[in-house]
Short mmCIF file of C-alpha atoms in Angstrom, two decimals:
data_model
loop_
_atom_site.label_atom_id
_atom_site.label_comp_id
_atom_site.label_asym_id
_atom_site.label_seq_id
_atom_site.Cartn_x
_atom_site.Cartn_y
_atom_site.Cartn_z
CA MET Y 1 -22.09 16.80 11.91
CA SER Y 2 -20.22 14.39 14.20
CA GLU Y 3 -16.52 13.99 14.06
CA ARG Y 4 -16.99 10.60 12.50
CA GLU Y 5 -19.39 11.93 9.78
CA ARG Y 6 -16.89 14.67 9.05
CA ALA Y 7 -14.08 12.16 8.63
CA VAL Y 8 -16.15 9.87 6.40
CA ALA Y 9 -17.14 12.80 4.18
CA GLU Y 10 -13.57 13.87 3.90
CA LEU Y 11 -12.42 10.33 3.18
CA GLN Y 12 -15.09 10.09 0.46
CA ARG Y 13 -13.69 13.19 -1.18
CA LEU Y 14 -10.05 11.96 -0.83
CA ILE Y 15 -10.70 8.64 -2.50
CA ASP Y 16 -13.01 9.92 -5.21
CA GLY Y 17 -11.98 8.53 -8.53
CA ILE Y 18 -9.70 5.86 -6.94
CA PRO Y 19 -11.60 2.57 -7.42
CA VAL Y 20 -8.72 0.26 -6.37
CA ALA Y 21 -7.12 0.13 -2.96
CA MET Y 22 -3.95 -1.71 -1.87
CA VAL Y 23 -5.00 -3.82 1.11
CA THR Y 24 -2.15 -5.02 3.51
CA THR Y 25 -2.70 -7.92 5.92
CA ILE Y 26 -0.38 -10.02 8.16
CA ALA Y 27 0.28 -13.49 6.78
CA ALA Y 28 0.72 -16.66 8.70
CA ASP Y 29 4.50 -16.31 8.52
CA ARG Y 30 4.05 -12.85 10.05
CA SER Y 31 5.08 -11.05 6.91
CA LEU Y 32 3.07 -8.09 5.62
CA ARG Y 33 1.25 -8.96 2.32
CA CYS Y 34 -0.51 -6.45 0.10
CA ARG Y 35 -2.82 -6.88 -2.91
CA PRO Y 36 -5.08 -4.63 -5.00
CA MET Y 37 -8.81 -4.80 -4.29
CA LEU Y 38 -11.78 -2.98 -5.79
CA LEU Y 39 -13.60 -0.94 -3.14
CA THR Y 40 -17.24 -1.83 -3.08
CA ARG Y 41 -18.41 0.83 -0.63
CA LEU Y 42 -17.49 3.42 2.01
CA GLU Y 43 -20.27 3.25 4.55
CA PRO Y 44 -21.44 6.12 6.86
CA GLU Y 45 -20.45 4.24 9.97
CA ALA Y 46 -16.80 4.57 8.94
CA THR Y 47 -16.28 1.11 7.38
CA LEU Y 48 -14.83 0.10 4.01
CA VAL Y 49 -16.42 -2.82 2.27
CA PHE Y 50 -14.82 -5.16 -0.19
CA LEU Y 51 -15.95 -8.51 -1.69
CA THR Y 52 -13.71 -11.58 -1.53
CA HIS Y 53 -13.85 -15.34 -1.39
CA LEU Y 54 -13.99 -17.25 1.78
CA SER Y 55 -11.46 -19.64 0.38
CA SER Y 56 -8.92 -16.86 -0.30
CA GLN Y 57 -5.68 -16.49 1.47
CA LYS Y 58 -6.55 -13.10 2.76
CA THR Y 59 -9.59 -14.55 4.53
CA ASP Y 60 -7.28 -16.83 6.55
CA GLU Y 61 -4.93 -13.95 7.24
CA VAL Y 62 -7.69 -11.62 8.46
CA ARG Y 63 -9.20 -14.29 10.62
CA ARG Y 64 -5.86 -14.91 12.20
CA ASP Y 65 -5.01 -11.22 12.72
CA ALA Y 66 -7.63 -8.55 11.98
CA ARG Y 67 -5.22 -5.65 11.55
CA VAL Y 68 -5.19 -4.18 8.03
CA ASN Y 69 -4.05 -1.12 6.11
CA VAL Y 70 -6.00 0.14 3.14
CA ALA Y 71 -3.99 2.53 0.97
CA PHE Y 72 -5.34 4.60 -1.95
CA GLN Y 73 -3.12 6.35 -4.53
CA SER Y 74 -4.54 8.60 -7.19
CA ASP Y 75 -3.49 7.85 -10.78
CA LYS Y 76 -1.90 11.30 -11.05
CA GLY Y 77 0.30 10.63 -8.06
CA ASP Y 78 -0.98 13.79 -6.31
CA ARG Y 79 -2.89 12.04 -3.50
CA TYR Y 80 -2.02 9.21 -1.14
CA VAL Y 81 -4.36 7.99 1.65
CA SER Y 82 -3.61 5.57 4.37
CA VAL Y 83 -6.47 3.92 6.30
CA SER Y 84 -5.66 1.78 9.36
CA GLY Y 85 -8.34 -0.51 10.70
CA THR Y 86 -9.48 -3.93 11.75
CA ALA Y 87 -11.20 -6.24 9.39
CA THR Y 88 -13.84 -9.00 9.61
CA ILE Y 89 -14.99 -11.39 6.86
CA GLU Y 90 -18.48 -12.80 6.87
CA HIS Y 91 -20.72 -14.74 4.52
CA ASP Y 92 -24.00 -12.83 4.67
CA VAL Y 93 -26.47 -13.45 1.93
CA THR Y 94 -28.75 -10.64 3.07
CA ARG Y 95 -25.98 -8.09 2.96
CA MET Y 96 -24.68 -9.56 -0.27
CA ARG Y 97 -28.12 -8.98 -1.81
CA GLU Y 98 -27.93 -5.30 -0.91
CA LEU Y 99 -24.40 -5.00 -2.44
CA TRP Y 100 -25.14 -7.18 -5.45
CA ASN Y 101 -24.44 -5.98 -9.05
CA PRO Y 102 -25.19 -8.40 -11.93
CA THR Y 103 -21.61 -8.18 -13.25
CA TYR Y 104 -20.42 -9.88 -9.99
CA ARG Y 105 -21.68 -13.17 -11.34
CA ALA Y 106 -18.37 -13.44 -13.21
CA TRP Y 107 -16.61 -14.14 -9.99
CA PHE Y 108 -19.41 -15.42 -7.79
CA PRO Y 109 -21.02 -17.99 -10.13
CA GLY Y 110 -23.47 -18.97 -7.47
CA GLY Y 111 -24.85 -15.42 -7.41
CA VAL Y 112 -26.05 -13.77 -4.24
CA GLU Y 113 -26.04 -17.09 -2.50
CA ASP Y 114 -22.64 -18.24 -3.69
CA PRO Y 115 -21.31 -20.24 -0.77
CA ASP Y 116 -17.85 -18.95 -1.21
CA SER Y 117 -18.69 -15.22 -1.16
CA GLY Y 118 -17.23 -13.15 1.64
CA ILE Y 119 -17.77 -9.55 2.65
CA LEU Y 120 -14.68 -8.04 4.02
CA THR Y 121 -15.45 -5.03 6.23
CA VAL Y 122 -12.74 -2.73 7.62
CA ARG Y 123 -13.61 -0.71 10.68
CA ILE Y 124 -11.67 2.56 10.20
CA GLU Y 125 -9.49 3.57 13.05
CA TYR Y 126 -7.10 5.97 11.59
CA ILE Y 127 -6.72 8.05 8.40
CA GLU Y 128 -3.66 9.92 7.06
CA TYR Y 129 -3.30 11.49 3.73
CA TRP Y 130 -0.83 13.34 1.57
CA ASP Y 131 -2.48 15.83 -0.76
CA VAL Y 132 -0.10 17.41 -3.11
CA PRO Y 133 -0.92 20.83 -4.67
CA SER Y 134 -2.70 20.68 -7.98
CA SER Y 135 -0.16 22.74 -9.95
CA ARG Y 136 1.96 20.25 -11.81
CA LEU Y 137 5.19 22.07 -11.16
CA LEU Y 138 4.47 22.55 -7.48
CA ARG Y 139 3.14 19.05 -7.24
CA LEU Y 140 6.26 17.41 -8.43
CA TRP Y 141 8.43 19.39 -6.23
CA GLY Y 142 6.14 19.16 -3.30
CA ALA Y 143 5.91 15.47 -3.75
CA ALA Y 144 9.62 14.94 -3.90
CA LYS Y 145 10.15 16.98 -0.85
CA ALA Y 146 7.45 15.52 1.23
CA LEU Y 147 7.92 11.97 0.17
CA ALA Y 148 11.53 11.57 0.47
CA THR Y 149 11.62 12.97 3.99
CA GLY Y 150 8.33 12.19 5.48
CA GLU Y 151 8.51 15.87 6.47
CA VAL Y 152 5.00 16.73 5.52
CA ALA Y 153 3.76 13.59 7.09
CA GLU Y 154 5.51 13.83 10.36
CA SER Y 155 6.07 17.47 11.22
CA GLY Y 156 2.45 18.05 12.11
CA ASP Y 157 2.02 20.10 8.99
CA TYR Y 158 -0.55 17.78 7.50
CA ASN Y 159 -4.07 16.58 8.01
CA ARG Y 160 -4.88 13.84 10.36
CA LEU Y 161 -8.42 12.59 10.94
CA GLU Y 162 -9.49 10.27 13.59
CA THR Y 163 -12.87 8.69 13.70
CA ASP Y 164 -14.44 8.33 17.09
CA MET A 1 21.82 -16.02 -13.32
CA SER A 2 20.90 -16.95 -9.81
CA GLU A 3 17.26 -17.07 -8.68
CA ARG A 4 17.91 -13.84 -6.67
CA GLU A 5 19.36 -12.01 -9.63
CA ARG A 6 16.47 -13.12 -11.82
CA ALA A 7 13.95 -11.83 -9.22
CA VAL A 8 15.80 -8.50 -8.89
CA ALA A 9 15.91 -8.00 -12.67
CA GLU A 10 12.18 -8.83 -12.86
CA LEU A 11 11.31 -6.50 -10.01
CA GLN A 12 13.35 -3.71 -11.65
CA ARG A 13 11.27 -4.25 -14.75
CA LEU A 14 7.97 -4.28 -12.78
CA ILE A 15 8.71 -1.00 -10.87
CA ASP A 16 10.17 0.88 -13.90
CA GLY A 17 8.54 4.26 -14.05
CA ILE A 18 7.03 4.03 -10.59
CA PRO A 19 9.15 6.44 -8.38
CA VAL A 20 6.96 6.36 -5.28
CA ALA A 21 6.16 3.31 -3.11
CA MET A 22 3.58 2.92 -0.36
CA VAL A 23 5.59 1.66 2.68
CA THR A 24 3.56 0.01 5.45
CA THR A 25 4.91 -0.51 8.94
CA ILE A 26 3.54 -1.59 12.32
CA ALA A 27 3.00 1.31 14.68
CA ALA A 28 3.44 1.29 18.51
CA ASP A 29 -0.39 0.82 18.95
CA ARG A 30 -0.04 -2.25 16.62
CA SER A 31 -2.00 -0.70 13.82
CA LEU A 32 -0.65 -0.90 10.21
CA ARG A 33 0.50 2.54 8.95
CA CYS A 34 1.35 3.42 5.43
CA ARG A 35 2.94 6.43 3.76
CA PRO A 36 4.35 7.32 0.32
CA MET A 37 8.16 7.21 0.03
CA LEU A 38 10.47 7.92 -2.95
CA LEU A 39 12.52 4.87 -3.79
CA THR A 40 16.23 5.71 -3.82
CA ARG A 41 17.50 2.46 -5.16
CA LEU A 42 16.93 -1.22 -5.79
CA GLU A 43 20.21 -3.02 -5.02
CA PRO A 44 21.39 -6.25 -6.63
CA GLU A 45 21.46 -8.07 -3.24
CA ALA A 46 17.67 -7.75 -3.27
CA THR A 47 17.25 -4.79 -1.03
CA LEU A 48 15.16 -1.55 -1.53
CA VAL A 49 16.82 1.65 -0.24
CA PHE A 50 15.01 4.82 1.01
CA LEU A 51 16.18 7.86 2.71
CA THR A 52 14.39 9.08 5.92
CA HIS A 53 15.01 10.97 9.12
CA LEU A 54 16.13 9.22 12.32
CA SER A 55 13.70 11.46 14.15
CA SER A 56 10.72 10.30 12.08
CA GLN A 57 7.93 8.14 13.43
CA LYS A 58 8.65 5.32 11.00
CA THR A 59 12.23 5.01 12.25
CA ASP A 60 10.73 4.27 15.70
CA GLU A 61 8.25 1.85 14.21
CA VAL A 62 10.82 -0.10 12.22
CA ARG A 63 13.20 -0.31 15.13
CA ARG A 64 10.33 -1.74 17.26
CA ASP A 65 9.19 -4.17 14.58
CA ALA A 66 11.13 -4.64 11.37
CA ARG A 67 8.39 -6.12 9.23
CA VAL A 68 7.32 -3.92 6.30
CA ASN A 69 5.48 -4.07 3.04
CA VAL A 70 6.51 -1.97 0.04
CA ALA A 71 3.75 -1.59 -2.59
CA PHE A 72 4.11 -0.11 -6.04
CA GLN A 73 1.19 0.92 -8.25
CA SER A 74 1.60 2.13 -11.80
CA ASP A 75 -0.11 5.36 -12.68
CA LYS A 76 -2.15 3.64 -15.42
CA GLY A 77 -3.41 1.17 -12.81
CA ASP A 78 -2.17 -1.72 -14.88
CA ARG A 79 0.42 -3.00 -12.49
CA TYR A 80 0.48 -3.61 -8.75
CA VAL A 81 3.57 -5.00 -6.99
CA SER A 82 3.76 -6.09 -3.31
CA VAL A 83 7.18 -6.57 -1.70
CA SER A 84 7.34 -8.07 1.82
CA GLY A 85 10.51 -7.72 3.82
CA THR A 86 12.29 -6.67 6.86
CA ALA A 87 13.79 -3.18 7.35
CA THR A 88 16.70 -1.58 9.11
CA ILE A 89 17.41 2.10 9.51
CA GLU A 90 21.08 3.25 9.88
CA HIS A 91 22.88 6.48 10.04
CA ASP A 92 25.79 5.84 7.70
CA VAL A 93 27.77 8.76 6.29
CA THR A 94 29.90 6.58 3.99
CA ARG A 95 26.84 5.10 2.42
CA MET A 96 24.97 8.46 2.37
CA ARG A 97 27.91 9.80 0.34
CA GLU A 98 27.35 7.08 -2.24
CA LEU A 99 23.68 7.78 -2.50
CA TRP A 100 23.98 11.56 -2.23
CA ASN A 101 22.40 13.92 -4.79
CA PRO A 102 22.67 17.70 -4.35
CA THR A 103 18.96 18.20 -4.39
CA TYR A 104 18.80 16.18 -1.13
CA ARG A 105 20.08 19.22 0.69
CA ALA A 106 16.50 20.59 0.79
CA TRP A 107 15.60 17.91 3.26
CA PHE A 108 18.98 17.08 4.83
CA PRO A 109 20.26 20.61 5.51
CA GLY A 110 23.44 19.24 7.10
CA GLY A 111 24.33 17.48 3.75
CA VAL A 112 25.97 14.08 3.66
CA GLU A 113 26.84 14.44 7.34
CA ASP A 114 23.35 15.55 8.47
CA PRO A 115 23.07 13.92 11.88
CA ASP A 116 19.33 13.14 11.33
CA SER A 117 19.78 11.26 8.02
CA GLY A 118 18.71 7.74 7.99
CA ILE A 119 19.02 5.01 5.34
CA LEU A 120 16.02 2.64 5.38
CA THR A 121 17.01 -0.64 3.82
CA VAL A 122 14.37 -3.36 3.18
CA ARG A 123 15.64 -6.92 2.75
CA ILE A 124 13.20 -8.41 0.21
CA GLU A 125 11.66 -11.75 1.21
CA TYR A 126 8.63 -11.99 -0.90
CA ILE A 127 7.41 -10.45 -4.14
CA GLU A 128 3.91 -10.67 -5.69
CA TYR A 129 2.51 -8.78 -8.62
CA TRP A 130 -0.54 -8.22 -10.70
CA ASP A 131 0.20 -7.35 -14.25
CA VAL A 132 -2.95 -6.47 -16.27
CA PRO A 133 -2.92 -6.97 -20.05
CA SER A 134 -1.98 -3.81 -22.01
CA SER A 135 -5.14 -3.50 -24.08
CA ARG A 136 -7.21 -1.01 -22.34
CA LEU A 137 -10.43 -2.82 -22.72
CA LEU A 138 -8.99 -6.16 -21.62
CA ARG A 139 -7.21 -4.35 -18.87
CA LEU A 140 -10.24 -2.89 -17.28
CA TRP A 141 -12.16 -6.08 -17.37
CA GLY A 142 -9.25 -8.15 -16.34
CA ALA A 143 -8.55 -5.77 -13.50
CA ALA A 144 -12.03 -5.80 -12.29
CA LYS A 145 -12.27 -9.51 -12.37
CA ALA A 146 -8.86 -10.12 -10.76
CA LEU A 147 -9.07 -7.36 -8.26
CA ALA A 148 -12.51 -7.99 -6.85
CA THR A 149 -11.98 -11.63 -6.32
CA GLY A 150 -8.33 -12.06 -5.72
CA GLU A 151 -8.77 -14.83 -8.26
CA VAL A 152 -5.73 -14.07 -10.26
CA ALA A 153 -3.79 -13.68 -7.04
CA GLU A 154 -4.88 -16.69 -5.26
CA SER A 155 -5.63 -19.43 -7.88
CA GLY A 156 -2.01 -19.99 -8.67
CA ASP A 157 -2.55 -18.36 -12.08
CA TYR A 158 -0.08 -15.59 -11.42
CA ASN A 159 3.56 -14.95 -10.95
CA ARG A 160 5.22 -15.36 -7.64
CA LEU A 161 8.92 -14.66 -7.15
CA GLU A 162 10.86 -15.57 -4.15
CA THR A 163 14.36 -14.38 -3.47
CA ASP A 164 16.74 -16.89 -1.94
#
């Protein structure tokens, strides 16, 4: 198993049960903007795939500056994952057909060939995560300690995965 | 009530019950990095306050490039808040004394005067949020529709607050 495959498998495990990510981009005014997005797919080549509209503001942002962060937070607050990468947005009917689900028609009225559909693909460059022990008592304390200080994150006593 | 006061009161309501934020900064390699941090305080002058260590990686990052995003996500997945701003980090014993709580000694062994303590202050410039209806059924559908498309976020059919 390559380093990349190992990282993707581990990321899959980490984000299991977290359907929505917070995706941060750099706006035209250079500020960092973030919005929730449903993850469509994590692909074996270490890319995260989302659907969007070509007419959306984030499409403009990503085309101006490709740097993004994709953050996942479990609903129990016991896991936080930060993925750094670069994004591209394409209109690709062939790929859209592969990703298509009939419920998507609600937001892409033109179906697979909707001219405004965009596939946002993030090439993963860096993954960091904070995994808090599962015991509730330990978790709360562990979280408070690690989170306030960044100690877990920055002392080396944590897991860092880099894809090749 | 000024525009700023109104925005701060609204932000306070939005992040009520969300103790941990995901804070995104720009790293030395220009990638966007994110980590969970416990919010210490939202101040009336539209600043968010966190505690950190001067020796931490994020201190270097913020001093190199002050732009940050602070994202809040409710544990029920029914609310997402994005705060854009600029951050400063200072060692300030007087201010630390005001913020101090005895439990902080676990990560600042030197107490109020710990030489490595840092106060990270984010001046809020922009707030966006996604508030999903409280009915669970509506919420899930509403969330899926809004989140996958950015439609709620980018059609103007949402709430945008700007501080002055």
